[in-house]
Structure formats: structure tokens, C-alpha cells
Short mmCIF file of C-alpha atoms in Angstrom, two decimals:
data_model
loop_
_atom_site.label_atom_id
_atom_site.label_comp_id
_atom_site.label_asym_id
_atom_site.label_seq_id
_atom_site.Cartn_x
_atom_site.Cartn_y
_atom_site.Cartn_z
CA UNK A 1 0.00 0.00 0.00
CA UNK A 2 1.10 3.36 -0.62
CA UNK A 3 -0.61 4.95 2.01
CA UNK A 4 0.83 6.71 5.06
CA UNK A 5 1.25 4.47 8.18
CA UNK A 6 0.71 6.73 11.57
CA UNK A 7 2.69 5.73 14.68
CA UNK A 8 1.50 5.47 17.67
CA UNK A 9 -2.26 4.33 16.97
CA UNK A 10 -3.43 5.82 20.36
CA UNK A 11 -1.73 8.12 22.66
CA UNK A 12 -2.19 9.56 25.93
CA UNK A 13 -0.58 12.82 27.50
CA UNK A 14 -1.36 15.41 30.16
CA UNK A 15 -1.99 19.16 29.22
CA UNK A 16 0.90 21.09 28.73
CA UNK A 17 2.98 18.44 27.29
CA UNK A 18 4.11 18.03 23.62
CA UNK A 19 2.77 15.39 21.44
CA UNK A 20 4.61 13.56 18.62
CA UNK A 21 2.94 11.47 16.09
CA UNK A 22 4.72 9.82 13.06
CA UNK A 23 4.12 8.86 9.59
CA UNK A 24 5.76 6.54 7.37
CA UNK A 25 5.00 5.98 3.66
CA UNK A 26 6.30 3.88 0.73
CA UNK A 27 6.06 5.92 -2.45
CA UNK A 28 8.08 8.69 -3.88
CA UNK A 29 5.61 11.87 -3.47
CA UNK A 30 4.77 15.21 -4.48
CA UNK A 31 3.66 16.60 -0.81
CA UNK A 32 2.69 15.53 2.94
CA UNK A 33 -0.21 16.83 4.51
CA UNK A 34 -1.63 16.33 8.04
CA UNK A 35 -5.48 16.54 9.08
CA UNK A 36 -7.28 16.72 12.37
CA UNK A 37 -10.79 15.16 13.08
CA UNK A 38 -12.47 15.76 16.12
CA UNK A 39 -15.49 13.36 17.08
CA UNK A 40 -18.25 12.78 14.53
CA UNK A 41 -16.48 15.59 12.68
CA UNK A 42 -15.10 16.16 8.95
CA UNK A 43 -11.17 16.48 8.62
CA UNK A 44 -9.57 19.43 9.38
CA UNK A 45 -6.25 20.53 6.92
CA UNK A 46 -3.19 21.77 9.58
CA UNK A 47 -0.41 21.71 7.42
CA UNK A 48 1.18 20.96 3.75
CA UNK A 49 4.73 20.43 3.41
CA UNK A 50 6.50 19.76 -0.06
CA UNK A 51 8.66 16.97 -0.80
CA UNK A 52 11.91 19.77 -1.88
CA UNK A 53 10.99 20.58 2.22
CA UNK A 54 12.12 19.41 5.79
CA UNK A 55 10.26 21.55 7.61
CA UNK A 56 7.19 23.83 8.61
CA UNK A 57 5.80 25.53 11.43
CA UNK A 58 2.31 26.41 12.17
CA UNK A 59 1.56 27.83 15.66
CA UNK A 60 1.93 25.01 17.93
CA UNK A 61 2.50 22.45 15.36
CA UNK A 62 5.61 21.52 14.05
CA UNK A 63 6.10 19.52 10.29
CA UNK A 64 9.19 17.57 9.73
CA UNK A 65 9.77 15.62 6.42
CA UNK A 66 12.32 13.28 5.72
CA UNK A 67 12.01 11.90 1.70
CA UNK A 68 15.67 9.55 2.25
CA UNK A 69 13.28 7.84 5.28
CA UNK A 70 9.99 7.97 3.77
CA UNK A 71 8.85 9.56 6.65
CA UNK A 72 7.43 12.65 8.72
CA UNK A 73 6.37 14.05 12.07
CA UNK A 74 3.85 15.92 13.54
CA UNK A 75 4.71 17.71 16.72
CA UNK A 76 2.44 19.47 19.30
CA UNK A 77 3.67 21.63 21.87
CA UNK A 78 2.26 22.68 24.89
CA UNK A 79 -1.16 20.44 24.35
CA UNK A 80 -4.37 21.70 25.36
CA UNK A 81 -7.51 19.72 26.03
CA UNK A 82 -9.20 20.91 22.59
CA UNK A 83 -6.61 19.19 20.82
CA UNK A 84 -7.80 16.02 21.57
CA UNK A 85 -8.92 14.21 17.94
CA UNK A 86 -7.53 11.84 15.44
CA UNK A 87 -4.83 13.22 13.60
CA UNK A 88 -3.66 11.99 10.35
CA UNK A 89 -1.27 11.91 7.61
CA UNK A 90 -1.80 11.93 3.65
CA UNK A 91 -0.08 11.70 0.87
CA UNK A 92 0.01 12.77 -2.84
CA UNK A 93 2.35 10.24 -4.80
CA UNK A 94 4.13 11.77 -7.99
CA UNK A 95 2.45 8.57 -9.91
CA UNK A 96 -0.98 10.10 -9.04
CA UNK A 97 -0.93 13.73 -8.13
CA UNK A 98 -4.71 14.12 -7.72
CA UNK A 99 -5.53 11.28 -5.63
CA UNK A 100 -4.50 12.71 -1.78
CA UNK A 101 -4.48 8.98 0.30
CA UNK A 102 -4.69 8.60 4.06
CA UNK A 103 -3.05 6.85 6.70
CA UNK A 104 -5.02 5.10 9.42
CA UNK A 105 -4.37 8.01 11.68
CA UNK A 106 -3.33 8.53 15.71
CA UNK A 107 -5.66 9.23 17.73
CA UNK A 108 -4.48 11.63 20.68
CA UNK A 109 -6.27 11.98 24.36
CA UNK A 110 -5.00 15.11 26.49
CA UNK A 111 -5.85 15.32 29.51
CA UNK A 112 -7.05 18.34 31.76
CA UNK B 1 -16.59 31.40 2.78
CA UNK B 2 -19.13 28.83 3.56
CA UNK B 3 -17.70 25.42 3.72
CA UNK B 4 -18.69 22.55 2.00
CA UNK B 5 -22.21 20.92 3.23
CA UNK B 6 -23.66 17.62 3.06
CA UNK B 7 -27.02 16.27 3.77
CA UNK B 8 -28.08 13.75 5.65
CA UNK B 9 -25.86 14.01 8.56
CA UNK B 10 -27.33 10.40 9.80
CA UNK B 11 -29.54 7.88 7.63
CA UNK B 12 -30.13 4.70 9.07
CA UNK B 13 -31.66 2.32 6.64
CA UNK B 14 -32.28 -1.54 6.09
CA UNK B 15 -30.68 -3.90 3.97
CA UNK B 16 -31.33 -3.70 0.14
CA UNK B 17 -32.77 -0.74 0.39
CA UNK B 18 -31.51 2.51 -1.47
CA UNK B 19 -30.15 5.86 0.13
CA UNK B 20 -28.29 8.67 -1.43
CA UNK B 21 -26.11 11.51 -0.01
CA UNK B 22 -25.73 14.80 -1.50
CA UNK B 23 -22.55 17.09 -1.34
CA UNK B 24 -22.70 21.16 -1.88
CA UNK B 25 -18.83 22.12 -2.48
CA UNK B 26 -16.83 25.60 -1.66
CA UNK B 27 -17.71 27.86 -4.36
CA UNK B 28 -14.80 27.57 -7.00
CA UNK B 29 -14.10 24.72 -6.17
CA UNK B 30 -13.27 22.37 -9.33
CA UNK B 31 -12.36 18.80 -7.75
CA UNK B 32 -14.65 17.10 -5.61
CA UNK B 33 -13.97 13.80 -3.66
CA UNK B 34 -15.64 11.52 -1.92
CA UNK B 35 -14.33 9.35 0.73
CA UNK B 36 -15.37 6.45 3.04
CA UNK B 37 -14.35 6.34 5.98
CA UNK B 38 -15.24 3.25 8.49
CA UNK B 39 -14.89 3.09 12.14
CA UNK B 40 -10.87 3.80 13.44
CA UNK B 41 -9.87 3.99 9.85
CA UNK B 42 -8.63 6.48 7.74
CA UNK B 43 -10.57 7.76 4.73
CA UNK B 44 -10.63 5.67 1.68
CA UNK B 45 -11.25 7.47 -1.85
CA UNK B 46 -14.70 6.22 -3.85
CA UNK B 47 -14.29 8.52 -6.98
CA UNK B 48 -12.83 12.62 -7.80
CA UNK B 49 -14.20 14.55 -10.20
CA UNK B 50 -12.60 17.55 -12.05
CA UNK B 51 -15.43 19.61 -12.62
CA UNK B 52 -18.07 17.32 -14.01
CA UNK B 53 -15.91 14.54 -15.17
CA UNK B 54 -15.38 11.27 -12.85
CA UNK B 55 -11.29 11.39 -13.36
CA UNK B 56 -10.68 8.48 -10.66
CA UNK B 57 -13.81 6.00 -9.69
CA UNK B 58 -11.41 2.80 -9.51
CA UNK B 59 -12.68 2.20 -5.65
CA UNK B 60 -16.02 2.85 -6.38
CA UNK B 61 -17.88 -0.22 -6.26
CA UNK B 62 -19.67 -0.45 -9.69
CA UNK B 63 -22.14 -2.65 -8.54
CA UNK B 64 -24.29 -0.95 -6.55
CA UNK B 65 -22.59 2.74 -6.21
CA UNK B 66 -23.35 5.73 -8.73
CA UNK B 67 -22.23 9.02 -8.43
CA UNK B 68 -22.84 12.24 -10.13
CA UNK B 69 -22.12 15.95 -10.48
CA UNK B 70 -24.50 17.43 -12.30
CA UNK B 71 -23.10 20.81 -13.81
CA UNK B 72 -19.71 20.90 -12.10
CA UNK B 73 -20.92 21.82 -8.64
CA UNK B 74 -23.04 19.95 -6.43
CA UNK B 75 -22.49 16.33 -6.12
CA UNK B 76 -25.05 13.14 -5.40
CA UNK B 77 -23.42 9.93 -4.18
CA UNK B 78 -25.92 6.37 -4.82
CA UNK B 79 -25.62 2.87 -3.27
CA UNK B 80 -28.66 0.58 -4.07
CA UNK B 81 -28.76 -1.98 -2.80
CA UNK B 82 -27.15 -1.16 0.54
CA UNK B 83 -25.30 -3.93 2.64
CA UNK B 84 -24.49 -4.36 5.96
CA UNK B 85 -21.18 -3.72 5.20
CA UNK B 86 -21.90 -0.74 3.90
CA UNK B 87 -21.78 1.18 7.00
CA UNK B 88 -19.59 3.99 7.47
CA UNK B 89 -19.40 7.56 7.52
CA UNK B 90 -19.27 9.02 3.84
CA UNK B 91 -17.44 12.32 3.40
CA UNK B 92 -17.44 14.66 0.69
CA UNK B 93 -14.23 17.12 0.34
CA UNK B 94 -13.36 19.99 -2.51
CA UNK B 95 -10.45 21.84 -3.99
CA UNK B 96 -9.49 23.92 -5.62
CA UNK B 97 -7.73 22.06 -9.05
CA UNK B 98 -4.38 20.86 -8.30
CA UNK B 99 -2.15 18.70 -5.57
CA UNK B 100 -1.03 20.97 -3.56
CA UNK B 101 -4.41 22.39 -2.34
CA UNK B 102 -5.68 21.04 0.73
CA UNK B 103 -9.03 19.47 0.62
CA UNK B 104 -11.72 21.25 2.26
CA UNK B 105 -14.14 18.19 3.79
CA UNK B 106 -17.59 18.43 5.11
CA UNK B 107 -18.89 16.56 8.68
CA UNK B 108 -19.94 13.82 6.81
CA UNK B 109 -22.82 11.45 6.41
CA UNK B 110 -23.05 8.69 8.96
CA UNK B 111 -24.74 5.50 7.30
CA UNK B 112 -26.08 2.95 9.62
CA UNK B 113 -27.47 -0.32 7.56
CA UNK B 114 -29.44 -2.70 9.70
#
């Protein structure tokens, strides 16, 4: 499969901490993007990052992309309780460019 | 800008029967997608169109799902007949055209077949 594979599945972490979730892919790709879904919600778009970059910053959140790896990471600093959702990764390959396909995403608990 | 809606939110329907979902994108908006998404998974593409053309309905089950998008805008997503497996929430997204615009999704239909 070519789709993005989120690590961990589930995680846990008290307010005020960061959060880390990663992604891991097996196709050469035109750009990353991550997506948050709260409950019984649609996805949200937080961030697009280019495969010619390695890095990209968007309040809180912190993109890193690593092409040699095949991988990326989402970072979350200083977690609030309104970030718990499901986040997850997608990719665009360069053999498809319109077809955007999703990992099985990381669902993160913070706690008050 | 309004974002993009979909009716029903929740349908909950008996085997073999029909149900369809309809999708409103963002204004300007050329592609439209839409996705399945089942419980603790990740959303799974059905079919994109560019404007009113299906460009990519190779997960679409032929069987028993149709879609449309009658004059480039709104969208109308068909499964008849429904199976159990069949459940799932089904989200509609837009974009504007090319790959490195995010998709725009709405809150999705949740289909519950009994």
C-alpha cells in the first residue's frame, strides 16, 4: 500500500505536554499533509509540506519531512484539552498527483 | 466562505434498500472527492471529479454505487442496494484544481445499515 502508516495508533498525555505522532510511507511523493478530526467531525487541513521541504511551522504544530526515510512528524507543543482528535497523515504520490491517500491516523487523548 | 455541506448528517436504513447523499462544495471549487471512511480507519477514496468529469472511480464499487455531479458543482453519491457492510461515515471534500491544495471536507454522512 502506498498509504501513510501513523505511529502510535493511540496516545495519551497530560496538558501542557508536547505530542509527537509519526508517519511513514512507501512511495516517492509530491507533498505531505496532516489533518485533524475531532469526534463525529469532517477532517480538518493543519499543514502541507513539499517533498523539496524538511520543515514547517504552524503555531503550535511543528512539520518535519524526511524523503531519504519515507517519513514525517507531527509535533504538538504545549497540548491543550481541545486538541484532543484523530490526527492523520496523507499523501500525494508523484504517480498520481490528484488522488490525496490517508493513513489510518493517531488518535491523541490530552488530559485536563 | 461557507464550507462545503452535506445532507443527511445520519440515515439509518435496512438492507437492500436505497439511500443517497448529496454534497454542496466551496464555491470555485473544481475537484470534488468523496471518501469512506469506516470506524478507526482512515478515509478511503470512492471517486474525484474535475469539474463534471469522474477522473478516478477505480474504488467505487460499480455494482451498486453511482455518483454524479451534475453541472460541475453539487455532487449526489448512490448505493442501491445497501449492505451491511456498507456502514460507514461518507465524506465529501473539494479543492481547488491541483495537488497541492488542501481538501476542504464536510462533517460527513453517517450511514447505519441494519
Amino acid at each position: 500500500s502506498q498509504q501513510g502508516e501513523e505511529d502510535p495508533q493511540a496516545l495519551s498525555i497530560q496538558e501542557g505536554e508536547n505530542a509527537t505522532m509519526n508517519c511513514s510511507y512507501k512511495t516517492s511523493i509530491n507533498n505531505l499533509q496532516w489533518y485533524r478530526q475531532n469526534s463525529g467531525r469532517g477532517l480538518v487541513h493543519l499543514i502541507l509540506i513539499r517533498s523539496n521541504e524538511r520543515e514547517k511551522h504552524s503555531g503550535r504544530l511543528r512539520v518535519t519531512l524526511d524523503t531519504s526515510k519515507k517519513s514525517s512528524s507531527l509535533l504538538i507543543t504545549a497540548s491543550r484539552a481541545a486538541d484532543t482528535a484523530s490526527y492523520f497523515c496523507a499523501i500525494t504520490s508523484t504517480k498520481d498527483t490528484g488522488k490525496l491517500i490517508f493513513g489510518q491516523g493517531t488518535t491523541l487523548q490530552v488530559k485536563p | 466562505e461557507a464550507g462545503v455541506v452535506q445532507s443527511p448528517r445520519y440515515k439509518i436504513i435496512e438492507k437492500k434498500q436505497p439511500v443517497a447523499f448529496w454534497c454542496n462544495p466551496i464555491s470555485g471549487h473544481n475537484t470534488l472527492y468523496w471518501y469512506r471512511q469506516n470506524l478507526g480507519q482512515g478515509p478511503e477514496l470512492l471517486i474525484r471529479y474535475e469539474n463534471e468529469e469522474a477522473v478516478d472511480d477505480s474504488q467505487l464499487p460499480k455494482d451498486r454505487f453511482s455518483a454524479e455531479r451534475l453541472k460541475g458543482v453539487d455532487s449526489t453519491l448512490k448505493i442501491q442496494p445497501a449492505e451491511l457492510g456498507d456502514s460507514a461515515v461518507y465524506l465529501c471534500a473539494s479543492s481547488p484544481t491541483g495537488y497541492n491544495s488542501p481538501l476542504h471536507f464536510g462533517n460527513g454522512t453517517r450511514l447505519t445499515v441494519t
